[in-house]
Every structure is written in C-alpha cells, then in structure tokens.
Coordinates of C-alpha atoms and ligand atoms in Angstrom, one line a residue:
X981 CA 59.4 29.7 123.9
X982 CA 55.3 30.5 123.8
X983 CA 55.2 33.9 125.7
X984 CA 52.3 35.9 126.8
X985 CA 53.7 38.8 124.2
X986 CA 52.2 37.5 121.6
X987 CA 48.4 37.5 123.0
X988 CA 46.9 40.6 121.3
X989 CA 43.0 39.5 121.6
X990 CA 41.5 36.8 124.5
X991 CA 37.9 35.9 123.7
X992 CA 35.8 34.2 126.3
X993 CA 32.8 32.8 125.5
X994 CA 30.0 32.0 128.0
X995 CA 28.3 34.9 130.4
X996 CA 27.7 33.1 133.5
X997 CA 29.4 33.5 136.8
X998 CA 32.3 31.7 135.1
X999 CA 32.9 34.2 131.9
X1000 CA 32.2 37.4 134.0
X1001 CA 34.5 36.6 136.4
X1002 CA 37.2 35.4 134.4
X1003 CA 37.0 38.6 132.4
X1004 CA 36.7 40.6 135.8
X1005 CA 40.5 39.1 136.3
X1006 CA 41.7 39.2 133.0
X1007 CA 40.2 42.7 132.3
X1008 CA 42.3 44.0 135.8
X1009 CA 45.5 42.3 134.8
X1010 CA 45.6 42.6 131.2
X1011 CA 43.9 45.3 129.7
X1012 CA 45.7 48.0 130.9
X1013 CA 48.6 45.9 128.8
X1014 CA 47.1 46.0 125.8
X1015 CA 45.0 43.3 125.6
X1016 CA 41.8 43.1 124.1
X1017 CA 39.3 41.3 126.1
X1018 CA 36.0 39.9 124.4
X1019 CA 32.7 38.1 126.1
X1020 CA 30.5 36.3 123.9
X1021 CA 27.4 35.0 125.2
X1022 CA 24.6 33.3 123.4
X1023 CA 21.0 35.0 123.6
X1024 CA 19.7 31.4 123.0
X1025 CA 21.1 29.6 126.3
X1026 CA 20.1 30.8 130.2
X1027 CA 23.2 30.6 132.6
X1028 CA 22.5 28.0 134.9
X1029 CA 21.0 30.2 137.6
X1030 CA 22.1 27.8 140.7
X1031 CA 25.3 28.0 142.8
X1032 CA 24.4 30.6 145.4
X1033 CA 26.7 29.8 148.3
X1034 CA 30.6 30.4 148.4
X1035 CA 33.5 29.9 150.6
X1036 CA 35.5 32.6 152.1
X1037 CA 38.0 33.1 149.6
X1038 CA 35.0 35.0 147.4
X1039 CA 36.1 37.9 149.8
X1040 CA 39.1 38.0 148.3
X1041 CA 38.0 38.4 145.0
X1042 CA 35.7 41.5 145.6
X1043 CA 39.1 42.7 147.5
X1044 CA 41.2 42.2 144.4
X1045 CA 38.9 43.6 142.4
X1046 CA 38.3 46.5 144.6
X1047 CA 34.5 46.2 145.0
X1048 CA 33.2 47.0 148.6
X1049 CA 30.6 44.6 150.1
X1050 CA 28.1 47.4 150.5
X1051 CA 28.2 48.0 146.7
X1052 CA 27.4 44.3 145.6
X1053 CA 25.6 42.8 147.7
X1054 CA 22.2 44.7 148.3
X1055 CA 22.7 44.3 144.3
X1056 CA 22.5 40.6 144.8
X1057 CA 20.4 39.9 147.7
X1058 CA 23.5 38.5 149.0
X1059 CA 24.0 37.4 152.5
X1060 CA 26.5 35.9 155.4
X1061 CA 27.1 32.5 155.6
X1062 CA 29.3 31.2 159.0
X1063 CA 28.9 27.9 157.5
X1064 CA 27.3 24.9 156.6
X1065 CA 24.7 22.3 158.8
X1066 CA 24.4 19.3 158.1
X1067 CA 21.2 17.3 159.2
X1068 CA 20.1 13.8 159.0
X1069 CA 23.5 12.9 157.3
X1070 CA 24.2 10.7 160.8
X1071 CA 22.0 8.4 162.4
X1072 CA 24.5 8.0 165.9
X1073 CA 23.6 9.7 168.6
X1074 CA 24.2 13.3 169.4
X1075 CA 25.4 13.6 165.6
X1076 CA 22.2 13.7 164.1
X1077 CA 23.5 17.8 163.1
X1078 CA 26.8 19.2 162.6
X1079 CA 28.2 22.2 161.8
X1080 CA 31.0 22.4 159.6
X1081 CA 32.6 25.7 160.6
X1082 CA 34.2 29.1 158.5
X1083 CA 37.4 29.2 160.7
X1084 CA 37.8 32.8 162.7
X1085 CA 40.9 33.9 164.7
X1086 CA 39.5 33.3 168.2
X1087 CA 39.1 29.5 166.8
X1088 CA 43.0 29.7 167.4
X1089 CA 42.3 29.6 171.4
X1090 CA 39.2 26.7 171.2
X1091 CA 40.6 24.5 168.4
X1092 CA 43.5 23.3 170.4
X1093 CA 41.3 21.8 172.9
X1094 CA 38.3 20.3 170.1
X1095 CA 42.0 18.9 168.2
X1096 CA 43.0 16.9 172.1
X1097 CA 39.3 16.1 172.7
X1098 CA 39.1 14.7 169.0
X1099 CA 42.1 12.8 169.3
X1100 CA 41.6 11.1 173.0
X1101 CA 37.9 10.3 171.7
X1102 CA 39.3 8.5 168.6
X1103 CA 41.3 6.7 171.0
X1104 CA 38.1 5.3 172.9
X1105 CA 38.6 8.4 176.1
X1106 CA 34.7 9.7 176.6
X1107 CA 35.0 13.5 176.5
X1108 CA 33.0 15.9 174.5
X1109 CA 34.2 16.0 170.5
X1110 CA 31.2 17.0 168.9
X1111 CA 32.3 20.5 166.8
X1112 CA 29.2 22.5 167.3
X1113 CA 30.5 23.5 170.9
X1114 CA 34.2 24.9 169.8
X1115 CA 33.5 27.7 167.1
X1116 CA 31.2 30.6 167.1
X1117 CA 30.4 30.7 163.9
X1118 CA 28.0 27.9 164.8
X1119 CA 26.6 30.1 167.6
X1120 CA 26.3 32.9 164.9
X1121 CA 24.3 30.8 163.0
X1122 CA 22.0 29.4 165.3
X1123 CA 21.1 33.0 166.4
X1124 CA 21.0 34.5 162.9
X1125 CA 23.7 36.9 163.8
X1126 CA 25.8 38.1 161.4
X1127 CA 29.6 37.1 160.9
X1128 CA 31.0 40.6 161.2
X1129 CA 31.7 41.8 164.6
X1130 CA 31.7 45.2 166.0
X1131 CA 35.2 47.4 165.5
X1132 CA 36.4 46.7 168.6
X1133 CA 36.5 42.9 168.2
X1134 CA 40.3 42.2 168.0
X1135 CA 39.7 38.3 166.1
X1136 CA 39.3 38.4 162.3
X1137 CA 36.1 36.3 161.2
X1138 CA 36.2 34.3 158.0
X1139 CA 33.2 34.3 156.8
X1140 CA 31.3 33.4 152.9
X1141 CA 28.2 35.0 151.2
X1142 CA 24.7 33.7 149.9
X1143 CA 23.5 35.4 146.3
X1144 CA 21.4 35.4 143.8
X1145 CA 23.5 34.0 141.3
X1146 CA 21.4 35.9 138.4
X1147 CA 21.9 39.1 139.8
X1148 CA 25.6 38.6 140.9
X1149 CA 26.1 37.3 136.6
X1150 CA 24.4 40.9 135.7
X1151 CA 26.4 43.2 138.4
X1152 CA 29.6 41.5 136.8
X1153 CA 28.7 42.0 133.5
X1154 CA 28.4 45.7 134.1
X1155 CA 31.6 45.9 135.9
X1156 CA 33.4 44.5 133.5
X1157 CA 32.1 46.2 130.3
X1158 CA 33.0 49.7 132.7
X1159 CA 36.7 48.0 133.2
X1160 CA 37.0 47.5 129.3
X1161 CA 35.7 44.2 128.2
X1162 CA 34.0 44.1 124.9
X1163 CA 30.8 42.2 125.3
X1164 CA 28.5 40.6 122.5
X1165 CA 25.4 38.6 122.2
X1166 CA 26.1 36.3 119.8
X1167 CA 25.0 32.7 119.4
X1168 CA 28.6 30.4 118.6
X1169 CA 28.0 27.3 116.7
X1170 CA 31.3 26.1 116.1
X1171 CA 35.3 26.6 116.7
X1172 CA 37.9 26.3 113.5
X1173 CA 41.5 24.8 114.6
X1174 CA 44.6 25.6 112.8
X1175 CA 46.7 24.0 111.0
X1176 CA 48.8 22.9 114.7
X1177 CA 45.4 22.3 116.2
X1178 CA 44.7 25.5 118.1
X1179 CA 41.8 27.7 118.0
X1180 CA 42.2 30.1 115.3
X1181 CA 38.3 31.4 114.9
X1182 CA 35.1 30.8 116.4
X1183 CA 32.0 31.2 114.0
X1184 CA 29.0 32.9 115.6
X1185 CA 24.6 31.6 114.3
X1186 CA 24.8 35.4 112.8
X1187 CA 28.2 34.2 110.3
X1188 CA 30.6 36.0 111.5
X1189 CA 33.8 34.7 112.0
X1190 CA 36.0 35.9 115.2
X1191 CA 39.4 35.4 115.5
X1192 CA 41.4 35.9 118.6
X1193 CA 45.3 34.7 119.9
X1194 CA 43.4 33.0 122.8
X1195 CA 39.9 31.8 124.1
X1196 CA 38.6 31.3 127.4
X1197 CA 35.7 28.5 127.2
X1198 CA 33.2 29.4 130.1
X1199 CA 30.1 27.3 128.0
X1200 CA 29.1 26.0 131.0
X1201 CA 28.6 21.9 130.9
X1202 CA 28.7 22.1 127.1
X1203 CA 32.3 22.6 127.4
X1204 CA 31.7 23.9 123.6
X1205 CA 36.1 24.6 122.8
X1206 CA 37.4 22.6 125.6
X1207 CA 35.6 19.6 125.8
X1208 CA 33.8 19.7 121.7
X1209 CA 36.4 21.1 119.6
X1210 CA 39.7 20.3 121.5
X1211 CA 38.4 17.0 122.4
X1212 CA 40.3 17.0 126.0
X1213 CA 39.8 14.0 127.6
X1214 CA 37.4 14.0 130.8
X1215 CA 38.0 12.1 134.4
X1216 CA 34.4 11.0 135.5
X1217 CA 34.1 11.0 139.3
X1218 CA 30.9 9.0 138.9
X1219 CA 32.1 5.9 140.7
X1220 CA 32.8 7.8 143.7
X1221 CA 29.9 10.6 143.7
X1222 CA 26.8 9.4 142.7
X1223 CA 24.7 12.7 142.4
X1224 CA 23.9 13.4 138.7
X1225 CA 20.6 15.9 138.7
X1226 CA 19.0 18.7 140.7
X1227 CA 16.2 20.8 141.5
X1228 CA 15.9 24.1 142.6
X1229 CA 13.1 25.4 143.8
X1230 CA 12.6 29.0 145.9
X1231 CA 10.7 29.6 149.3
X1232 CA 9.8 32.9 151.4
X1233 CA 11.8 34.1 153.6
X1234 CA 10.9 35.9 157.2
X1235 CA 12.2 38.3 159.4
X1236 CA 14.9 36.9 160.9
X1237 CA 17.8 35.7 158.4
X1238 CA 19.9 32.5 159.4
X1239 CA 23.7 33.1 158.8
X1240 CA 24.5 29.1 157.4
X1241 CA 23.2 27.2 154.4
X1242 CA 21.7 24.5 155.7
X1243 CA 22.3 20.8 154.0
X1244 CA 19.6 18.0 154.9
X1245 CA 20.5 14.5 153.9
X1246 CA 17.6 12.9 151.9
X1247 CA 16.5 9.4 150.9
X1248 CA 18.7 9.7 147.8
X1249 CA 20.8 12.8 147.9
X1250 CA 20.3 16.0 150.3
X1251 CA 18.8 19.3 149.9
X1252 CA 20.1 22.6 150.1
X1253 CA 18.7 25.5 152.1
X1254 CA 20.3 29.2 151.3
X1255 CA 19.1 32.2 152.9
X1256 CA 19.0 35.2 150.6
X1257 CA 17.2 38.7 151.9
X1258 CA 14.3 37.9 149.7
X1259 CA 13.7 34.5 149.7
X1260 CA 15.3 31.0 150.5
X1261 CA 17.0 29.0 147.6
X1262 CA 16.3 25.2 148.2
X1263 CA 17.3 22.3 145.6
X1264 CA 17.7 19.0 146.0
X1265 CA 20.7 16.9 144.6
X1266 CA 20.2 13.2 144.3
X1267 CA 21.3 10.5 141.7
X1268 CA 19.1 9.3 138.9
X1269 CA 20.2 5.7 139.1
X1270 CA 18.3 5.7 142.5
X1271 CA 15.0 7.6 142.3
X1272 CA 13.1 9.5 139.4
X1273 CA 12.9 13.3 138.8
X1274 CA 8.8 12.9 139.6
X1275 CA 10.0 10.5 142.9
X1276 CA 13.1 13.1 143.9
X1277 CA 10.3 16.4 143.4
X1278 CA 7.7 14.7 145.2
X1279 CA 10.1 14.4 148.2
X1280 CA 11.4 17.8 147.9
X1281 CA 8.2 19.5 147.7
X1282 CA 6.8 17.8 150.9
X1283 CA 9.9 19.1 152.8
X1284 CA 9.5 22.5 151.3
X1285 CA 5.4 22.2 152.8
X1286 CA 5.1 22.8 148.5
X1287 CA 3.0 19.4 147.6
X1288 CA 0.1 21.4 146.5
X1289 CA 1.6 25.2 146.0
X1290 CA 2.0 27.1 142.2
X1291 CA 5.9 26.7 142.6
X1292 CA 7.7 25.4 139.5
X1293 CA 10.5 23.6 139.8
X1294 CA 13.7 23.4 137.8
X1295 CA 15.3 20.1 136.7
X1296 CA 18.9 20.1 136.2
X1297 CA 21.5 17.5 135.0
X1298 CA 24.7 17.5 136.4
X1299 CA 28.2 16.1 135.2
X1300 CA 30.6 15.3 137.9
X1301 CA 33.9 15.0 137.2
X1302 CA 36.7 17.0 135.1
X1303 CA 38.7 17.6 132.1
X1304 CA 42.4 16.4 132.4
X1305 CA 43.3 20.1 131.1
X1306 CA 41.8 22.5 131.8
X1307 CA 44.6 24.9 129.8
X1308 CA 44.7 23.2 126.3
X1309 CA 46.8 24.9 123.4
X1310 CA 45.4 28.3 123.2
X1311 CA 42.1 27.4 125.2
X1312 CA 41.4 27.6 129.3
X1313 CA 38.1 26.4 130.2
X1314 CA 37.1 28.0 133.8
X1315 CA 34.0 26.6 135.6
X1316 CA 31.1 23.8 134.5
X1317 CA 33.0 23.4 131.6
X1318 CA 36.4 22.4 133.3
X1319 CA 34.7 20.5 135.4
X1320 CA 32.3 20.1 138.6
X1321 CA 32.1 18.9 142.1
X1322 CA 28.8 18.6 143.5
X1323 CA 27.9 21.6 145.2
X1324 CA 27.9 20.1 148.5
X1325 CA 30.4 22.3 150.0
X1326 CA 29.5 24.8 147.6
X1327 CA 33.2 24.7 145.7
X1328 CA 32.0 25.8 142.4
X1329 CA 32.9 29.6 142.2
X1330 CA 36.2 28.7 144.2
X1331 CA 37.4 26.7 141.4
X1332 CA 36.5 29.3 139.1
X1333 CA 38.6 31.7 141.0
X1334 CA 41.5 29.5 141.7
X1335 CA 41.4 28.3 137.5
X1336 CA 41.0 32.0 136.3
X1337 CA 43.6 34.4 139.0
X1338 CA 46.3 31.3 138.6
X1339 CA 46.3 31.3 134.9
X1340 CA 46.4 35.2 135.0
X1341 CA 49.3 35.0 137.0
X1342 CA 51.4 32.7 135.0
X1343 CA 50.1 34.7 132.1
X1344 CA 51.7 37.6 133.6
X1345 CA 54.8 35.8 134.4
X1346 CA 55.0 35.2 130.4
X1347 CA 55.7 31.9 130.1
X1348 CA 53.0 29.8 127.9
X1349 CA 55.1 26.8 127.0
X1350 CA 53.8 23.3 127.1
X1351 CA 55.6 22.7 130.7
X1352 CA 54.1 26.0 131.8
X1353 CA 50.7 24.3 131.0
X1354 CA 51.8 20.9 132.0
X1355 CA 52.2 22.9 136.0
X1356 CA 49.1 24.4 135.7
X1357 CA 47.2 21.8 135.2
X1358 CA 48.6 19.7 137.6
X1359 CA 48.0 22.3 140.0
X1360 CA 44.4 22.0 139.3
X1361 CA 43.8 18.6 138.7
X1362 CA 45.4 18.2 142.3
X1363 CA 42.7 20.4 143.9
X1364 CA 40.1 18.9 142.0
X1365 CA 41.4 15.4 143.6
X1366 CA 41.7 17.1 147.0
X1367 CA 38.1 18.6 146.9
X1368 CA 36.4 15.8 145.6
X1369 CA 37.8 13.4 148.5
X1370 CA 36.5 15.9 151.0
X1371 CA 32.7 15.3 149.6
X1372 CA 33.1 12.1 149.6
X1373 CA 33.6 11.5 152.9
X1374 CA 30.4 13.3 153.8
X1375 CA 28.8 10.1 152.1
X1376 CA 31.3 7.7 153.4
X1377 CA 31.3 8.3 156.7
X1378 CA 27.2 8.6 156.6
X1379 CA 25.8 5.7 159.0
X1380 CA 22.4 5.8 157.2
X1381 CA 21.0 2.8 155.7
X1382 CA 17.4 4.0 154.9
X1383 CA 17.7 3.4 151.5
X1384 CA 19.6 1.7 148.7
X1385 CA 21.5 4.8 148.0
X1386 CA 22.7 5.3 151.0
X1387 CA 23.5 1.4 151.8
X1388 CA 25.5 1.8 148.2
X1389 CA 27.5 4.8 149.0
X1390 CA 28.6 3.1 152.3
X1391 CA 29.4 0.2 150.4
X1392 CA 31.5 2.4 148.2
X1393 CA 34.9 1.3 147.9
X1394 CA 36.2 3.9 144.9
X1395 CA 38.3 5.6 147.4
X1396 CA 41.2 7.6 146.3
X1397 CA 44.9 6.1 147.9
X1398 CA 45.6 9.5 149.8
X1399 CA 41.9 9.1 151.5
X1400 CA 42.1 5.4 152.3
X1401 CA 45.3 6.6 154.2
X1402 CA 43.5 9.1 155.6
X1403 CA 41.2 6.6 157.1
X1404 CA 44.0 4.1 158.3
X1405 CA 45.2 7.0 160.3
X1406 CA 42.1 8.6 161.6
X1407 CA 41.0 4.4 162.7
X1408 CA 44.4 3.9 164.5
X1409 CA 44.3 6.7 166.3
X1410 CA 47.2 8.9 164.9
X1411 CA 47.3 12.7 164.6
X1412 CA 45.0 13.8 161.7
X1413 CA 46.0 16.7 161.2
X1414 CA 49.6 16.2 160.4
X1415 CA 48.5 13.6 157.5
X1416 CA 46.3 15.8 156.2
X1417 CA 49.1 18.6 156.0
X1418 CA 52.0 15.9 154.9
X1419 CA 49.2 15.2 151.7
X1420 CA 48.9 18.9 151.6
X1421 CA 44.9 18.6 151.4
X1422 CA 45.1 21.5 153.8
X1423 CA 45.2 23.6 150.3
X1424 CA 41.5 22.5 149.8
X1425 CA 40.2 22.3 153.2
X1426 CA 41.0 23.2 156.2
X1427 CA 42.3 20.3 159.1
X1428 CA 39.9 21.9 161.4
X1429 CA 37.6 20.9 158.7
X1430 CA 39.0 17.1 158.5
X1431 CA 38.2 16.6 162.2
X1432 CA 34.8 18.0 162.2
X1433 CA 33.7 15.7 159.7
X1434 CA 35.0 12.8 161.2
X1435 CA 34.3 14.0 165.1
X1436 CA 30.4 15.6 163.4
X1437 CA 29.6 12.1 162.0
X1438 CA 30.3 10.6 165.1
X1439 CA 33.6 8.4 163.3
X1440 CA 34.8 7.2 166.7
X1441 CA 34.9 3.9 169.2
X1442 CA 32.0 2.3 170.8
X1443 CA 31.6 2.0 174.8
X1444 CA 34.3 4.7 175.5
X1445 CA 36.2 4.5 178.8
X1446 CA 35.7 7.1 181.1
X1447 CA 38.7 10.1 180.4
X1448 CA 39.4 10.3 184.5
X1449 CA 40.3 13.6 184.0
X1450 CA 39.3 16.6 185.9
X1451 CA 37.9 18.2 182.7
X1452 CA 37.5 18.2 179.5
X1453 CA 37.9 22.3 178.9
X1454 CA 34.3 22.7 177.6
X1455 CA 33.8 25.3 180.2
X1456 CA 36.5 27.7 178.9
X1457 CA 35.2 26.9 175.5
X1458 CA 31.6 28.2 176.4
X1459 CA 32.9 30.8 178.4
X1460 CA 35.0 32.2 175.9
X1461 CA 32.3 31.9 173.3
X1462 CA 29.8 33.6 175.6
X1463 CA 31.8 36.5 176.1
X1464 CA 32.7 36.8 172.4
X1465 CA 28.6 36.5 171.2
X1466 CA 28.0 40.3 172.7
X1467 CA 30.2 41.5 169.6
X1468 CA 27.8 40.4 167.1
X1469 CA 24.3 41.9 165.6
X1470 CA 21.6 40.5 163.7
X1471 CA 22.0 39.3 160.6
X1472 CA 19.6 41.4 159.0
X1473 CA 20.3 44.6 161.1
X1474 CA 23.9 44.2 159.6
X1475 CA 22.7 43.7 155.8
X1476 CA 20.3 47.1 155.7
X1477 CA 23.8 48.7 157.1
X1478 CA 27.1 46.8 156.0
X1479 CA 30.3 48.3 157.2
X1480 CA 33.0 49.2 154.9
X1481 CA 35.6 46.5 154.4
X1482 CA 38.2 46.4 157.1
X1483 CA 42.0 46.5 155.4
X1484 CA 43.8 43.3 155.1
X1485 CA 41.5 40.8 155.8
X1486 CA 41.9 37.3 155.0
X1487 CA 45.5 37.2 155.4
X1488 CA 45.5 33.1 156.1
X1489 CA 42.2 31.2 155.3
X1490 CA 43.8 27.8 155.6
X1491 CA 45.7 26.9 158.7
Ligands
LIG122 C1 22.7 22.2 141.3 C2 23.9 23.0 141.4 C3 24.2 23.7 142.6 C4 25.4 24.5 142.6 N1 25.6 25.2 143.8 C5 26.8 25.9 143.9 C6 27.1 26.6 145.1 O1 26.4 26.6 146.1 N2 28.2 27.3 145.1 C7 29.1 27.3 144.1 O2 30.2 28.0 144.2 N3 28.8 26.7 142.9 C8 27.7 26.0 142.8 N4 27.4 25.4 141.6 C9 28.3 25.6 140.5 C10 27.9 27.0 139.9 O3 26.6 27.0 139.6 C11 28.8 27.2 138.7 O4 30.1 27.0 138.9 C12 28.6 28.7 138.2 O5 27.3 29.1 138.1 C13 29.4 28.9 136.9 O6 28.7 28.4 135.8 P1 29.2 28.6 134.4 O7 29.4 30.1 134.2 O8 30.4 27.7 134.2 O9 28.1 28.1 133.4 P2 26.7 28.6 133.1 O10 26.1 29.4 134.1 O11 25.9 27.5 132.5 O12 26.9 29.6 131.9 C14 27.2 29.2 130.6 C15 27.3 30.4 129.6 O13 27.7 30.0 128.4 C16 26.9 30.5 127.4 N5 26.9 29.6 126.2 C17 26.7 28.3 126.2 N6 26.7 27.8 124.9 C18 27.1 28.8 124.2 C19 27.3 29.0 122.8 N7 27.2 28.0 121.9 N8 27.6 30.3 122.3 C20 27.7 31.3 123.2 N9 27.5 31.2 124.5 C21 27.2 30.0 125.0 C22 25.5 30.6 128.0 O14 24.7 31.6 127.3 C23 25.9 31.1 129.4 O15 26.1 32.5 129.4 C24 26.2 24.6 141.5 C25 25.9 23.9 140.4 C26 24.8 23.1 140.3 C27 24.5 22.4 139.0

C-alpha cells in the first residue's frame, strides 16, 4: 500500500492565499514529523489580489492555527462580515434586497417561525416570509455594528471577515517561514514525470532542478502540475454559470464601517461591495459573451460615481469549473487551480481550506492508495457540485429580464438532477429543508440558507389567501431582536479594540 511514510519532502508551488495556506496546514501537521515543507513562488507572476470576503469557517482556520483575531487582522485591514445583500437580483415586490444571513445561536428561537411562515407562504397562506426580519445579523449590518457581542451575551454569533487579500498572502508567508517552511522565489517552467507518471522534479527559469516525494500545485488558474503536466481532465461549469471575467476596482471608505458585503445585480453580471478599514473593494463579475470589458467598466464606473476619476481598473479572466481530481498521483492542487466557483458567495478560500485540512488528515491517517484518493476526491467533487447549485439558483430564481443575460440565465435549463428536485419540492409545497438534508447539501450551505434564497427572491404563489390566523409571530421576532441589538457596538469601535477569541467557538456552523 502507498503510505504517508514514505513522504520525506512536499513542495508547493504558488504563493497566493492558496500556497500559504496550504503550507500553514501542512507545516502544523507535518513538520514536526519530519517533513520537509517547500514554497516556491515565481517573482514573474502577481497573486491574483481579489477574493476578500470569507465564510465563517475562516475562523476556524486562524483557531487551528492558533492565531488570535487581534494579531491578523489590523495586519490585513480585515473586517466583520454578518453576511451578504443582495440588491436588484429581484424585480417582485418587497424583494428588491435580501439578506442572506451568517447563522447565530439566537437564530435557533426566530428560525422555527421564518421555516412555518416560509412553508405556509409556499403554500399560497399571506404571512410575512421575507428573511431580513428573522436574523440579526441583518440588523447588525444595516447599523454597521459589529458581529461580536458583549461577554455577557449567552448566543454564539457566526460571523466571516473582509481582507485585503495582499496583505493576508504576506502575514501568511511570514507565519509560515517562522513555523518551518522553506520558501524560494523562483520562476518554474516545467514539471518532469517519472517513469509511472508522477512528479519526480520541477525545473525552476534559474535551472535548477527540485525534486520532492510530493507537490502541492497552488499556480493559481494556470494549474501548471495539475492541470499542464498531469493533464487531469477539467468539468466546465460554463453551461450553468455564465460569468467568465472581472474587474476590481477600490473606493474610499468613511467613518462608519458596514458589517455585510454587499452584491448588486447588474445588466450582465453583479458587483461586489467589501468594506475593509481603509477602503471599499468593488468588482464587477459579468460574462463576456454578453457585454465587452470597455461596456462592463463603463457600467461599473458610473455605479462607483468613477466615470471621470484617475482610478485604474483591473481586468481579470475567470475559469469556472473544476478538475475531476484534485489529488492526482503525487500532486494536490488546492485553490484556482483545482478549480473555481464564482465568487458570489465568496466560496473560494473555503474550498481551499476544505481541499488542504482534508488531505492533511488522510495524510495523517497514512493511507495514499488509489482508493484513498478515489474518497477524496469524491468528497470534493461533491462539494464543488453542492456549491455550485447554490449560485446558481441566485441566477435562476432572478425575475429580471432587463437584458439578454438575464432573459438567458432564466431560460437556463443546465440544472443539476439533485437541484431540479429541489425545485419540484420547494413548487409543491413540501418541507425544504428535509430534502436538502436527505441530499446532504446541508454540508455546503446551510437550510436556513436554502429558504432565504427562495423566500428573499420572492419564489412563492401569486394572490395569496389570507392566513386567518391571529398572528404570524413577527412581533416576538422583532421583540426578541430588539432586545438582543443592545449587546452589540460599532463596527469600527470593535476593530481599533478586538476582544481576544472566546474558547470553543464554532462548534456547529451548519445546522
Ligand atoms: C474576481 C474574483 C473574486 C473572488 N472573490 C473571492 C471572495 O470574495 N472570497 C473568496 O474566498 N475567494 C474569492 N475568489 C477566489 C480567491 O481569489 C482565490 O481562491 C484565492 O485568492 C487563491 O488564489 P490562488 O492562491 O489559488 O491563486 P493566485 O493568487 O493566482 O496565486 C498563484 C501563485 O502561483 C504562482 N505561480 C504561478 N505560476 C508559477 C510558476 N510558473 N512558477 C512559480 N510560481 C508560479 C504565482 O506567483 C502566485 O504566487 C475570487 C476570485 C476571483 C477571480
């Protein structure tokens, strides 16, 4: 059988938020066993320099790797994010905006009653469904308060960061050259296989020829060893997500700092909003088969109130879709070179972490056999498959027509089995939730997440009948919320002060 024994030397090549975190893990797990741990990065190509919102589960990474919030993220100009708005993606009204809500533990005692509302709206009863109402973290974000409540709050709140995604790539590099990875600029042009078809060597611009027992390829959408030199075959998702290019472009920021990335819908894509402490990140992400870069700047700049400002702008192409595997021979590719998902929900570093902490773990379980990697990659392709339904739906269930774009992504029918079920059930009225946990897509998002994308887009009967019941438990709902609002500071306040890390957080994300 392959074992783990026999990996002396890993090399990763690529610096960007994929390599440094990868070797973060790998240098906490494996170092201290013996293995050597390498990062090459090339002096000729930047990092990509977008991806500046996470999910929750990026707590749990600075947890695991013992790193207190007050440490990194003054280092990053990073920030709280409750969540994600979503404007303009709905043209019915009363869902022109949407929040789609970081779960907390007091949603526990307001998401049984959105769940019933949900669920007797879908089945034509007019009561209030709309999600803004049932969690605070949309309150929070609305009154740039942060998501960290005072001591005596007894309800955990799940909550994500904003960052500069430069600085975060430079505060991991130094971490992990103080945790023992070796780090070297060097340029690599190509990979030599041996004579089985594994990576024996990598050969740098400079000549030099580094040989390692494995490599980790973190090239970002070059997918250099992974995609180049293994030839793994890659899944497209370009028939069912139509984005394909970007542009990023930075605005000031003022005093007050909003707590939620905000996502407009646009003619032919939507744009990004992210709140840093020194300055908003905006992009736009829209598909080149419908508009031109020149067409999709235009647009963004007259949003941004940039038409006639100095501000360059960054073009970016993107490839959506993914590798079948991701852990090839003696090869793991972790981030834009296993694969992407357009960063609507802003999945990119939680793939990363998910691809790089579950291959450390079966590494440490010592078992590298073909079936070992067979599991593996199921396991990711699955939440690849999961994720990737979620986002589309956004554009799915959109009931704009404005634009060709939009008419086209309604008229969409590339729709996975498992979300064309999902549909059935949500249109005749059955529970939601418990399809979405019998598919186990609960892994990837959250039910309460699945309902308020359905409920926020406004997915429900015309002409509803009156509910004729005595209430509809808003008034507990607000009440409660009220009452729980007094816990929280400002965003800001919090970030020139942030609180050591409270143990144990983060014991159940997904429920
Ligand atoms: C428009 C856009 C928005 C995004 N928004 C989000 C978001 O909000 N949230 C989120 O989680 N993710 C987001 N992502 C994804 C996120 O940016 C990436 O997952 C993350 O930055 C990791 O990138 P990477 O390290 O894989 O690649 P890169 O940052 O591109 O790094 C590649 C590295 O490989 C090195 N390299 C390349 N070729 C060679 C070579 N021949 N020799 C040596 N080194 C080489 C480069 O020098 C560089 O260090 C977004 C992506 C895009 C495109």
């Amino acid at each position: 059988m392959e074992t783990s024994a026999t990996i002396k030397k890993i090399v990763i090549v690529g610096g960007g938020t994929a390599g440094w975190m990868t070797a973060m893990y790998m240098a906490d797990a494996l170092i201290k066993k013996g293995v050597e741990v390498w990062l090459l990065e090339s002096p000729m190509v930047d990092i990509i320099g977008v991806g500046e919102g996470s999910t929750p589960p990026l707590q749990k990474f600075f947890e695991a790797m013992n790193i207190e919030e007050a440490e990194w993220m003054p280092e990053c100009n990073a920030t709280y994010k409750s969540g994600i708005t979503f404007d303009n993606w709905s043209t019915k009204p009363g869902c022109e905006s949407f929040f789609h809500t970081f779960v907390s533990m007091l949603d526990n005692f307001t998401m049984p009653q959105f769940v019933k509302n949900v669920q007797a709206r879908v089945n034509g009863v007019d009561v209030y469904a709309h999600p803004d109402r049932f969690f605070i973290a949309h309150q929070l974000a609305n009154r740039s308060l942060a998501p960290k409540p005072n001591h005596n709050f007894p309800f955990e709140v799940w909550y994500g960061y904003h960052f500069d995604a430069t600085l975060l790539g430079k505060f991991l590099h130094k971490k992990a050259v103080q945790r023992g990875v070796r780090y070297k600029s060097c340029h690599v042009t190509h990979a030599n296989l041996d004579e089985h078809g594994a990576i024996a060597s990598i050969a740098t611009k400079d000549g030099e020829t580094i040989a390692a027992d494995f490599f980790v390829d973190c090239t970002g959408f070059a997918g250099m060893l992974i995609q180049k030199t293994l030839e793994t075959p890659y899944v497209s998702f370009k028939d069912n997500l139509f984005n394909d290019a970007a542009i990023a472009m930075p605005t000031a920021i003022g005093d007050a700092i909003p707590s939620h990335t905000v996502s407009v819908a646009m003619k032919h894509g939507w744009a990004w909003k992210i709140p840093l402490t020194n300055r908003y990140g905006n992009g736009y992400v829209y598909s080149t088969a419908f508009c031109t870069p020149e067409q999709a700047e235009q647009e963004l700049r007259e949003r941004l109130g940039l038409l006639d400002a100095d501000v360059p702008a960054r073009h970016l192409k993107m490839k959506v879709g993914r590798v079948t595997r991701h852990w090839n021979r003696n090869c793991l590719a972790v981030g834009l070179s296993q694969g992407f998902i357009e960063p609507l929900e802003a999945t990119g570093l939680l793939f990363i972490q998910r691809t790089a902490s579950v291959f450390v773990e079966y590494f440490e379980a010592g078992d590298m056999s073909e079936a070992a990697r067979e599991k593996y990659n199921r396991q990711i392709n699955d939440a690849f498959e999961g994720t990737r339904d979620f986002i589309v739906t956004h554009y799915k269930t959109s009931s704009r027509t404005d634009t060709e774009y939009w008419r086209a992504n309604a008229a969409n029918q590339n729709l996975s089995d498992s979300l064309k079920q999902l549909y059935e059930v949500w249109t005749s009225g059955k529970n939601l939730g418990a399809e979405v946990k019998r598919q186990g897509l609960d892994q990837y998002f959250a039910i309460v997440s699945w309902y308020s994308i359905m409920a926020g887009m406004g997915i429900f009967p015309d002409n509803p009948r009156p509910s004729g019941m005595p209430s509809d438990g808003m008034e507990q709902v607000d009440n409660l919320i009220a009452r729980s609002l007094v816990n929280f500071r400002d965003h800001r306040e919090v970030l020139t002060d942030i609180p050591l890390r409270e143990p144990n957080t983060l014991k159940s994300y997904f429920f």
